[in-house]
Short mmCIF file of C-alpha atoms and ligand atoms in Angstrom, two decimals:
data_model
loop_
_atom_site.label_atom_id
_atom_site.label_comp_id
_atom_site.label_asym_id
_atom_site.label_seq_id
_atom_site.Cartn_x
_atom_site.Cartn_y
_atom_site.Cartn_z
CA MET T 1457 1.95 -166.86 135.11
CA ALA T 1458 -1.20 -166.58 134.23
CA GLY T 1459 -2.23 -162.28 133.94
CA VAL T 1460 2.06 -160.69 133.98
CA PRO T 1461 2.73 -158.92 131.18
CA ALA T 1462 4.40 -159.60 128.35
CA VAL T 1463 8.10 -158.32 128.80
CA ALA T 1464 9.13 -157.82 125.54
CA ARG T 1465 12.87 -159.02 126.08
CA SER T 1466 13.97 -160.90 128.29
CA VAL T 1467 16.17 -159.61 130.98
CA ASP T 1468 19.23 -160.28 133.76
CA TRP T 1469 17.81 -159.13 136.82
CA TRP T 1470 20.66 -160.37 139.12
CA GLU T 1471 23.35 -159.30 136.65
CA MET T 1472 21.76 -155.56 136.05
CA LEU T 1473 21.49 -155.53 138.94
CA ARG T 1474 24.75 -155.73 140.60
CA ALA T 1475 26.54 -154.38 137.05
CA PRO T 1476 28.44 -151.25 138.44
CA ASP T 1477 27.45 -148.87 135.37
CA PHE T 1478 23.96 -149.71 136.58
CA LEU T 1479 24.30 -149.36 140.40
CA ALA T 1480 25.43 -146.23 139.28
CA HIS T 1481 23.96 -144.36 136.65
CA PRO T 1482 20.12 -147.35 136.52
CA TYR T 1483 17.58 -144.79 134.70
CA PRO T 1484 18.88 -145.65 130.84
CA GLU T 1485 18.31 -148.65 131.50
CA ILE T 1486 15.28 -148.78 134.00
CA HIS T 1487 13.16 -146.68 131.91
CA ARG T 1488 14.17 -148.74 129.05
CA LEU T 1489 12.53 -150.93 131.18
CA ARG T 1490 9.60 -149.52 132.13
CA GLU T 1491 7.98 -149.52 128.78
CA PRO T 1492 6.34 -152.53 128.04
CA ALA T 1493 5.95 -153.48 130.98
CA ARG T 1494 5.21 -151.65 135.07
CA VAL T 1495 5.32 -154.97 136.45
CA HIS T 1496 8.31 -158.16 135.88
CA PHE T 1497 7.31 -161.36 137.20
CA ASP T 1498 10.93 -162.51 136.69
CA PRO T 1499 10.49 -166.56 136.24
CA VAL T 1500 14.19 -167.68 137.29
CA SER T 1501 13.65 -166.09 140.54
CA GLY T 1502 9.90 -165.84 141.32
CA VAL T 1503 10.11 -162.45 141.93
CA PHE T 1504 7.68 -159.75 140.50
CA PHE T 1505 9.57 -156.06 139.33
CA VAL T 1506 7.54 -153.30 140.53
CA LEU T 1507 8.91 -150.50 138.29
CA GLY T 1508 5.32 -148.32 138.85
CA HIS T 1509 4.77 -145.04 141.09
CA ARG T 1510 0.63 -146.13 141.46
CA GLU T 1511 1.56 -149.88 141.41
CA PHE T 1512 3.94 -149.90 143.33
CA SER T 1513 1.73 -147.77 145.82
CA LEU T 1514 -0.71 -149.85 145.89
CA LEU T 1515 0.72 -153.35 146.84
CA ALA T 1516 3.00 -151.19 149.88
CA ARG T 1517 0.51 -150.20 151.33
CA SER T 1518 -1.81 -153.52 150.92
CA SER T 1519 -2.52 -155.65 154.35
CA ASP T 1520 -2.04 -158.71 151.53
CA LEU T 1521 2.04 -157.67 151.57
CA GLY T 1522 4.03 -157.53 154.88
CA ARG T 1523 8.28 -158.22 155.20
CA ASP T 1524 7.72 -160.80 157.09
CA THR T 1525 11.27 -163.09 154.48
CA ARG T 1526 9.77 -166.37 156.50
CA LEU T 1527 6.70 -166.65 154.41
CA TRP T 1528 8.80 -165.71 150.70
CA THR T 1529 8.66 -169.82 149.61
CA ASN T 1530 12.34 -169.43 148.93
CA SER T 1531 12.85 -167.78 152.15
CA TRP T 1532 16.03 -168.35 154.62
CA SER T 1533 14.25 -170.32 156.82
CA THR T 1534 12.99 -172.94 154.52
CA PRO T 1535 14.87 -176.74 156.07
CA GLU T 1536 16.41 -176.90 152.64
CA ASN T 1537 17.99 -173.60 153.78
CA ARG T 1538 18.50 -174.46 156.75
CA GLU T 1539 20.35 -177.07 155.91
CA ARG T 1540 22.68 -174.84 153.44
CA ASP T 1541 23.53 -172.00 155.11
CA PRO T 1542 23.30 -172.44 158.17
CA VAL T 1543 25.92 -169.51 159.44
CA GLY T 1544 22.86 -167.44 157.59
CA TYR T 1545 19.69 -169.64 158.93
CA ALA T 1546 21.82 -168.23 163.11
CA LEU T 1547 22.27 -164.59 161.65
CA PHE T 1548 18.76 -163.88 160.75
CA SER T 1549 16.55 -165.71 163.31
CA GLU T 1550 18.51 -164.40 165.50
CA PHE T 1551 17.31 -160.83 163.62
CA GLN T 1552 14.10 -161.70 162.81
CA PRO T 1553 12.41 -161.09 165.94
CA GLN T 1554 12.18 -156.36 165.33
CA MET T 1555 9.41 -154.45 163.58
CA THR T 1556 10.96 -154.24 160.26
CA ASN T 1557 10.51 -158.22 159.34
CA ALA T 1558 6.83 -158.66 160.80
CA ASN T 1559 3.79 -158.87 159.91
CA PRO T 1560 0.24 -157.48 161.94
CA PRO T 1561 -0.67 -157.11 164.68
CA ASP T 1562 3.34 -157.93 165.68
CA HIS T 1563 4.32 -155.15 163.63
CA ARG T 1564 1.93 -152.97 164.95
CA ARG T 1565 2.01 -153.91 168.74
CA MET T 1566 6.43 -152.36 168.40
CA ARG T 1567 6.73 -149.76 165.80
CA ALA T 1568 3.56 -147.78 167.95
CA VAL T 1569 6.64 -147.67 171.53
CA TYR T 1570 8.90 -146.35 169.47
CA GLU T 1571 6.34 -144.32 166.56
CA ALA T 1572 5.64 -140.38 168.85
CA ALA T 1573 8.90 -140.03 169.25
CA PHE T 1574 10.01 -140.26 164.70
CA ARG T 1575 7.22 -137.54 165.28
CA PRO T 1576 8.76 -133.69 163.74
CA ALA T 1577 7.58 -132.03 167.31
CA TYR T 1578 9.36 -134.78 169.49
CA LEU T 1579 12.34 -134.42 166.93
CA ALA T 1580 12.46 -130.43 167.04
CA ARG T 1581 14.46 -131.09 170.40
CA PHE T 1582 17.48 -133.30 168.72
CA GLY T 1583 17.88 -129.46 166.26
CA SER T 1584 19.78 -127.48 167.64
CA SER T 1585 22.10 -130.72 168.77
CA ILE T 1586 22.27 -131.57 165.40
CA GLU T 1587 23.49 -128.07 164.70
CA GLU T 1588 26.07 -128.31 166.68
CA GLU T 1589 27.59 -131.96 165.72
CA CYS T 1590 27.02 -130.25 162.04
CA ARG T 1591 29.37 -127.02 162.43
CA ARG T 1592 32.41 -129.40 164.87
CA VAL T 1593 31.96 -132.22 161.01
CA LEU T 1594 32.82 -128.73 159.02
CA ASP T 1595 35.11 -127.56 161.56
CA THR T 1596 37.50 -129.99 160.07
CA ILE T 1597 37.52 -130.06 156.79
CA PRO T 1598 39.87 -128.89 154.89
CA VAL T 1599 39.79 -125.77 153.59
CA ALA T 1600 41.22 -124.70 149.66
CA CYS T 1601 41.74 -128.10 148.94
CA PRO T 1602 40.58 -131.47 147.47
CA PHE T 1603 39.32 -134.18 149.97
CA ASP T 1604 37.09 -136.45 150.02
CA PHE T 1605 33.29 -135.82 150.67
CA MET T 1606 31.86 -139.02 151.82
CA THR T 1607 35.35 -139.68 154.62
CA ALA T 1608 35.54 -135.85 155.89
CA PHE T 1609 31.47 -135.05 156.04
CA ALA T 1610 29.39 -138.02 154.97
CA LYS T 1611 29.62 -140.37 156.72
CA VAL T 1612 30.58 -138.87 160.21
CA LEU T 1613 27.03 -137.11 160.73
CA PRO T 1614 25.10 -139.77 160.71
CA GLY T 1615 27.23 -141.76 163.42
CA ARG T 1616 27.66 -138.22 165.22
CA VAL T 1617 23.59 -137.35 165.75
CA SER T 1618 22.38 -141.10 166.05
CA LEU T 1619 23.98 -140.68 169.33
CA ARG T 1620 22.82 -137.69 170.20
CA MET T 1621 19.30 -139.18 170.37
CA PHE T 1622 20.29 -142.88 171.54
CA GLY T 1623 21.41 -140.37 174.07
CA LEU T 1624 24.77 -142.66 173.87
CA PRO T 1625 28.11 -142.05 174.71
CA ASP T 1626 31.23 -140.96 172.16
CA GLU T 1627 33.13 -143.36 173.23
CA ILE T 1628 31.18 -145.42 170.72
CA GLU T 1629 31.64 -144.20 167.61
CA SER T 1630 34.14 -146.67 166.12
CA ASP T 1631 32.40 -149.43 167.51
CA LEU T 1632 29.36 -148.02 166.32
CA ALA T 1633 30.88 -147.53 162.73
CA ARG T 1634 31.95 -151.28 162.57
CA TRP T 1635 28.94 -152.58 163.42
CA VAL T 1636 26.83 -150.84 161.43
CA GLU T 1637 29.34 -151.18 158.50
CA ALA T 1638 29.07 -155.06 159.45
CA LEU T 1639 25.09 -154.85 159.50
CA SER T 1640 24.52 -152.84 156.89
CA LEU T 1641 25.86 -155.18 154.37
CA ILE T 1642 22.84 -158.11 155.10
CA GLY T 1643 20.12 -155.91 153.34
CA ASN T 1644 22.26 -156.59 149.82
CA ILE T 1645 21.03 -159.00 147.70
CA PHE T 1646 24.48 -160.94 147.45
CA VAL T 1647 25.78 -162.09 150.91
CA THR T 1648 28.94 -163.77 151.73
CA PRO T 1649 28.18 -166.12 154.38
CA LYS T 1650 32.35 -163.87 156.52
CA GLN T 1651 29.47 -161.15 155.70
CA LYS T 1652 26.66 -162.89 157.13
CA ALA T 1653 29.76 -164.40 159.43
CA ASP T 1654 30.81 -161.29 160.12
CA ALA T 1655 27.07 -159.39 160.65
CA HIS T 1656 26.11 -162.12 163.44
CA GLN T 1657 29.56 -161.04 165.40
CA ALA T 1658 28.73 -157.53 164.99
CA LEU T 1659 25.53 -158.14 166.13
CA ARG T 1660 25.90 -160.21 169.20
CA GLU T 1661 28.77 -156.80 170.17
CA PHE T 1662 26.34 -154.30 169.64
CA LYS T 1663 23.11 -155.91 171.92
CA LEU T 1664 26.13 -157.00 173.99
CA PHE T 1665 26.48 -153.78 174.37
CA LEU T 1666 23.00 -152.34 174.62
CA ARG T 1667 21.62 -155.27 177.54
CA GLY T 1668 24.43 -153.14 179.64
CA HIS T 1669 23.72 -149.77 178.59
CA LEU T 1670 19.41 -150.10 178.74
CA LYS T 1671 20.48 -150.58 182.92
CA GLN T 1672 22.80 -147.53 183.06
CA ALA T 1673 21.53 -145.16 180.97
CA GLU T 1674 20.07 -141.73 182.27
CA ASP T 1675 18.10 -140.99 179.02
CA ASP T 1676 14.48 -140.21 178.70
CA GLY T 1677 13.70 -140.50 174.64
CA PHE T 1678 14.45 -143.30 172.89
CA LEU T 1679 16.10 -145.72 174.53
CA ALA T 1680 12.97 -144.30 178.66
CA MET T 1681 10.55 -145.95 176.13
CA ALA T 1682 12.88 -149.08 174.76
CA ARG T 1683 13.07 -149.50 178.53
CA ALA T 1684 9.23 -148.48 179.56
CA SER T 1685 7.88 -151.62 176.86
CA LEU T 1686 10.86 -154.08 178.56
CA ALA T 1687 8.74 -152.97 181.55
CA GLU T 1688 5.15 -153.47 180.85
CA GLY T 1689 5.73 -156.11 178.74
CA ILE T 1690 5.00 -154.77 174.80
CA MET T 1691 8.14 -156.86 174.23
CA ASP T 1692 10.54 -159.40 175.10
CA GLU T 1693 14.72 -158.26 175.33
CA GLU T 1694 14.91 -159.78 171.74
CA GLU T 1695 13.00 -157.40 169.80
CA SER T 1696 13.89 -154.42 172.11
CA LEU T 1697 17.30 -155.16 171.52
CA ASN T 1698 16.97 -156.06 167.93
CA ASN T 1699 14.29 -152.89 166.70
CA LEU T 1700 16.91 -150.13 168.55
CA VAL T 1701 19.75 -151.92 166.25
CA THR T 1702 17.54 -151.00 163.68
CA LEU T 1703 16.90 -147.73 164.18
CA ILE T 1704 20.03 -147.27 165.14
CA ALA T 1705 22.22 -148.70 162.33
CA GLY T 1706 19.70 -147.08 160.17
CA GLY T 1707 20.69 -143.95 161.81
CA THR T 1708 23.60 -143.39 159.09
CA ALA T 1709 21.93 -143.98 155.83
CA THR T 1710 21.50 -140.75 155.81
CA GLN T 1711 24.92 -140.40 154.20
CA THR T 1712 23.36 -141.22 151.04
CA LEU T 1713 20.68 -138.59 150.67
CA LEU T 1714 24.14 -136.66 152.10
CA GLY T 1715 26.26 -137.54 149.29
CA ASN T 1716 23.81 -138.08 146.48
CA GLY T 1717 22.48 -134.44 147.32
CA LEU T 1718 25.74 -132.41 147.56
CA VAL T 1719 27.12 -134.94 143.84
CA THR T 1720 22.98 -133.72 141.79
CA LEU T 1721 23.88 -129.63 143.00
CA LEU T 1722 27.51 -129.29 142.51
CA ARG T 1723 25.57 -131.57 138.45
CA HIS T 1724 22.93 -128.72 138.77
CA PRO T 1725 24.77 -125.30 139.60
CA ASP T 1726 22.05 -123.78 138.55
CA GLN T 1727 20.01 -125.18 140.50
CA LEU T 1728 22.65 -125.19 143.33
CA GLN T 1729 23.34 -121.17 142.34
CA THR T 1730 18.75 -121.62 143.18
CA LEU T 1731 18.96 -122.43 146.51
CA ARG T 1732 21.83 -120.78 148.12
CA THR T 1733 20.13 -116.95 146.95
CA LYS T 1734 16.90 -118.34 148.46
CA PRO T 1735 17.40 -120.71 151.55
CA SER T 1736 13.85 -120.91 152.12
CA LEU T 1737 14.19 -123.79 148.98
CA MET T 1738 15.69 -126.40 150.83
CA GLU T 1739 12.85 -127.59 151.86
CA GLY T 1740 11.75 -128.50 148.51
CA ALA T 1741 15.40 -128.75 147.68
CA VAL T 1742 16.17 -131.71 150.15
CA GLU T 1743 12.65 -133.95 148.82
CA GLU T 1744 13.96 -133.69 145.50
CA MET T 1745 17.15 -135.16 146.08
CA LEU T 1746 15.75 -137.34 147.59
CA ARG T 1747 13.72 -137.78 144.11
CA TYR T 1748 16.50 -137.97 141.71
CA GLU T 1749 19.57 -140.39 143.34
CA PRO T 1750 17.18 -142.10 145.80
CA GLY T 1751 19.42 -143.77 149.16
CA GLY T 1752 17.68 -147.06 148.52
CA SER T 1753 17.69 -149.21 145.88
CA PHE T 1754 14.56 -151.41 146.79
CA ILE T 1755 12.01 -152.43 148.85
CA LEU T 1756 11.03 -155.83 149.18
CA ARG T 1757 7.68 -157.22 150.64
CA VAL T 1758 5.46 -160.57 150.25
CA ALA T 1759 2.93 -161.29 149.81
CA ILE T 1760 1.02 -163.23 152.38
CA ARG T 1761 -2.04 -164.10 151.10
CA ASP T 1762 -3.06 -164.01 146.76
CA VAL T 1763 -2.76 -160.38 145.30
CA GLU T 1764 -4.95 -158.67 142.23
CA LEU T 1765 -3.22 -156.23 141.16
CA ASP T 1766 -4.39 -154.58 137.95
CA GLY T 1767 -5.96 -158.58 136.81
CA MET T 1768 -2.50 -159.40 137.55
CA ARG T 1769 -2.17 -162.80 139.89
CA ILE T 1770 0.95 -161.86 142.79
CA PRO T 1771 0.00 -165.64 143.90
CA ALA T 1772 1.16 -165.64 148.15
CA GLY T 1773 4.81 -167.10 148.54
CA ALA T 1774 5.79 -163.93 146.30
CA MET T 1775 8.43 -161.94 146.58
CA VAL T 1776 7.67 -158.28 145.35
CA LEU T 1777 10.85 -156.11 144.55
CA GLY T 1778 9.61 -151.57 143.97
CA LEU T 1779 12.77 -150.25 142.76
CA MET T 1780 13.28 -146.90 143.27
CA ALA T 1781 15.16 -145.92 140.20
CA ALA T 1782 11.78 -146.14 138.11
CA ILE T 1783 9.89 -145.70 141.05
CA ASN T 1784 11.44 -142.36 142.14
CA ARG T 1785 11.47 -141.17 138.17
CA ASP T 1786 7.97 -142.81 137.15
CA PRO T 1787 6.98 -139.71 133.48
CA GLY T 1788 3.24 -140.34 134.91
CA VAL T 1789 3.47 -138.98 138.22
CA PHE T 1790 6.69 -137.22 137.46
CA PRO T 1791 6.73 -134.70 134.45
CA ASP T 1792 10.20 -135.00 133.59
CA PRO T 1793 11.15 -137.04 135.63
CA ASP T 1794 15.00 -137.13 134.62
CA SER T 1795 14.75 -133.41 135.02
CA PHE T 1796 16.45 -132.13 138.69
CA ASN T 1797 14.35 -129.86 139.87
CA ILE T 1798 13.90 -128.47 143.03
CA ARG T 1799 11.07 -125.94 142.70
CA ARG T 1800 9.25 -129.36 141.65
CA PHE T 1801 5.49 -130.44 143.05
CA PRO T 1802 4.31 -132.08 143.90
CA ASN T 1803 6.62 -134.27 144.59
CA PRO T 1804 5.25 -138.02 146.02
CA GLN T 1805 8.47 -139.47 145.90
CA LEU T 1806 8.09 -142.69 147.46
CA VAL T 1807 12.74 -143.51 148.88
CA PHE T 1808 10.72 -143.61 152.31
CA GLY T 1809 8.61 -146.61 150.95
CA ALA T 1810 4.46 -146.26 151.44
CA GLY T 1811 1.94 -148.50 153.82
CA PRO T 1812 2.93 -148.93 157.48
CA HIS T 1813 6.47 -149.93 156.70
CA ILE T 1814 7.08 -146.96 156.03
CA CYS T 1815 10.26 -145.20 157.48
CA ILE T 1816 10.00 -143.71 160.57
CA GLY T 1817 13.35 -142.53 161.10
CA LYS T 1818 12.21 -139.71 157.84
CA GLU T 1819 11.97 -137.37 159.14
CA VAL T 1820 15.74 -137.23 161.71
CA VAL T 1821 16.57 -137.86 157.33
CA ARG T 1822 15.13 -134.43 156.71
CA MET T 1823 16.10 -132.59 159.74
CA THR T 1824 18.98 -133.79 159.45
CA GLY T 1825 19.91 -132.43 156.10
CA ARG T 1826 17.69 -130.27 156.54
CA ILE T 1827 20.13 -128.71 158.47
CA ALA T 1828 23.71 -130.63 157.11
CA PHE T 1829 22.49 -128.64 153.70
CA THR T 1830 22.08 -125.12 154.85
CA MET T 1831 25.32 -124.77 157.70
CA LEU T 1832 27.76 -126.03 154.65
CA LEU T 1833 25.96 -123.60 152.26
CA ALA T 1834 26.29 -120.71 153.84
CA ARG T 1835 30.27 -121.75 155.35
CA PHE T 1836 31.76 -122.13 151.89
CA PRO T 1837 30.78 -119.72 149.43
CA GLN T 1838 32.73 -121.46 146.67
CA ILE T 1839 31.64 -126.40 146.01
CA ALA T 1840 32.98 -127.61 142.75
CA LEU T 1841 33.91 -131.73 141.71
CA ALA T 1842 37.52 -131.61 142.24
CA GLY T 1843 37.17 -135.26 140.63
CA GLU T 1844 34.75 -138.55 139.38
CA PRO T 1845 32.16 -139.53 141.91
CA VAL T 1846 32.61 -142.90 143.33
CA TRP T 1847 29.14 -144.95 142.71
CA TRP T 1848 28.72 -148.23 145.60
CA VAL T 1849 29.36 -151.03 143.73
CA HIS T 1850 29.93 -153.69 146.43
CA ARG T 1851 26.65 -153.51 147.06
CA SER T 1852 22.96 -153.11 145.19
CA ASP T 1853 20.34 -152.67 147.94
CA GLN T 1854 21.53 -148.64 148.16
CA HIS T 1855 22.58 -146.21 146.49
CA GLY T 1856 25.03 -144.06 147.65
CA LEU T 1857 29.36 -142.73 146.40
CA ASP T 1858 31.95 -144.64 148.14
CA LYS T 1859 33.85 -141.62 146.85
CA LEU T 1860 32.89 -137.74 146.67
CA PRO T 1861 36.33 -135.48 145.62
CA VAL T 1862 34.95 -132.35 146.58
CA GLN T 1863 37.18 -129.18 147.19
CA MET T 1864 35.53 -126.51 149.42
CA ASN T 1865 36.61 -122.25 149.30
C1 HEM L 3009 17.99 -142.25 153.44
C2 HEM L 3009 17.97 -142.48 154.58
C3 HEM L 3009 17.06 -143.00 154.41
C4 HEM L 3009 16.36 -144.14 153.49
C5 HEM L 3009 16.43 -144.43 152.54
C6 HEM L 3009 15.21 -145.29 154.58
C7 HEM L 3009 14.53 -145.90 153.66
C8 HEM L 3009 13.10 -146.74 153.92
C9 HEM L 3009 12.91 -147.82 153.58
C10 HEM L 3009 12.97 -147.74 152.25
C11 HEM L 3009 12.68 -148.92 154.48
C12 HEM L 3009 11.13 -149.52 154.03
C13 HEM L 3009 10.01 -148.93 154.03
C14 HEM L 3009 9.01 -149.87 153.18
O1 HEM L 3009 8.90 -150.97 153.08
O2 HEM L 3009 7.74 -149.61 152.72
C15 HEM L 3009 12.73 -148.24 155.93
C16 HEM L 3009 12.11 -148.52 156.66
C17 HEM L 3009 12.61 -147.87 158.04
N1 HEM L 3009 14.13 -147.36 158.67
FE1 HEM L 3009 14.34 -146.21 156.42
N2 HEM L 3009 16.21 -144.79 155.78
C18 HEM L 3009 16.37 -143.98 155.98
C19 HEM L 3009 17.01 -143.49 157.33
C20 HEM L 3009 16.82 -144.06 158.51
C21 HEM L 3009 16.87 -144.32 159.72
C22 HEM L 3009 17.84 -142.01 159.78
C23 HEM L 3009 16.51 -144.34 160.53
C24 HEM L 3009 16.47 -144.35 162.26
C25 HEM L 3009 17.02 -143.13 162.98
C26 HEM L 3009 15.85 -145.35 159.73
C27 HEM L 3009 14.72 -146.69 160.71
C28 HEM L 3009 13.86 -146.88 159.83
C29 HEM L 3009 13.21 -148.96 161.00
C30 HEM L 3009 12.98 -148.74 161.88
C31 HEM L 3009 12.54 -148.98 159.59
C32 HEM L 3009 11.29 -150.30 159.83
C33 HEM L 3009 10.32 -149.63 159.67
C34 HEM L 3009 8.94 -150.49 159.76
O3 HEM L 3009 9.23 -151.89 159.74
O4 HEM L 3009 7.52 -150.20 160.27
N3 HEM L 3009 15.99 -145.24 159.02
N4 HEM L 3009 13.46 -146.81 155.98
#
């Protein structure tokens, strides 16, 4: 392709992105790949891989690119793919109408409904209930014997935070976990037909529940907003329900911050000790945890029209994937990028993306992270690894832990 920087050696991107060693520790390989070119074009799939912070910032903010995957030349919605993969087509077309997948002007119309409620000033009202939920989960943690932090804490707390924020009943906790698990897998690169069918079933059940709950809930927060937007005709019912599903399900991604953050602190005892003695560093520490082991692996855009970047042409209909392991450790922006430094400043890490689609829930993540790590360190003067952490190998789109054996005293 004209104008694309030469790449020193060919890379099988799709093999690399799902290799267990890469999923656990992508940084050495990603540094090697960034050296010859900060944007790579994969002729096999027609995808542009972005490894540079500056390049990704520009592309993610550009109005020439969006998130509507139907514009991708190899989209799930092409007539050939529709025929080849009817299960995927049914799932993705039902889940399509929502802000995450929309380009302007629909994106703005939908996002504006929720935006004010995700600002720190509004979210502050949930601080005490997040603390309360955190205390409840901490009370269940076994003291002075090894346990899996992911099962006992990191996977539980974010679901509870979603229940409180959206005014949902505790009785749906296990159904919610099941729906979210099934749905979360469809963001992966490789999704099996069974995973797609399970996700579609979960989506139907989740929406059925929300449809009934929206009618009777007393909640004056997020659900009231969804109801008002329906009543005022800002969104139709499908848009409203799909957005709520993503907002509620998105919350569970916070588990990656809790797990990745704790393992990083435990592997950097000097930084952990500094944080213990200076709790005022917590805000910067959470930001550095998000940078150092980012919970998301890539962020997508699809070119709406031809784009020029540094003399390189990205044609309309091309898919662009920003690789977070590369972007958050770009040495041009982060001095000494492989060192974990809770005092790092400035820290323009991009795990939440950038531009109009920047993660709407990012302040929920930060607030939950600050509360969780503050309470964890205050309650347990000693926290140690009790075995080898196990990184996810079943998905390439997110970078998180399956198991984190620890002991706390
Ligand atoms: C560590 C946790 C999380 C990570 C790493 C994360 C990451 C992201 C990323 C990378 C995007 C796309 C940004 C872009 O395209 O530029 C995104 C969008 C989004 N996130 Fe998150 N997220 C997290 C937690 C949450 C939470 C807690 C919620 C809800 C409470 C949430 C709801 C959403 C929604 C609705 C969007 C779509 C926004 C739009 O398209 O306008 N996320 N997130």
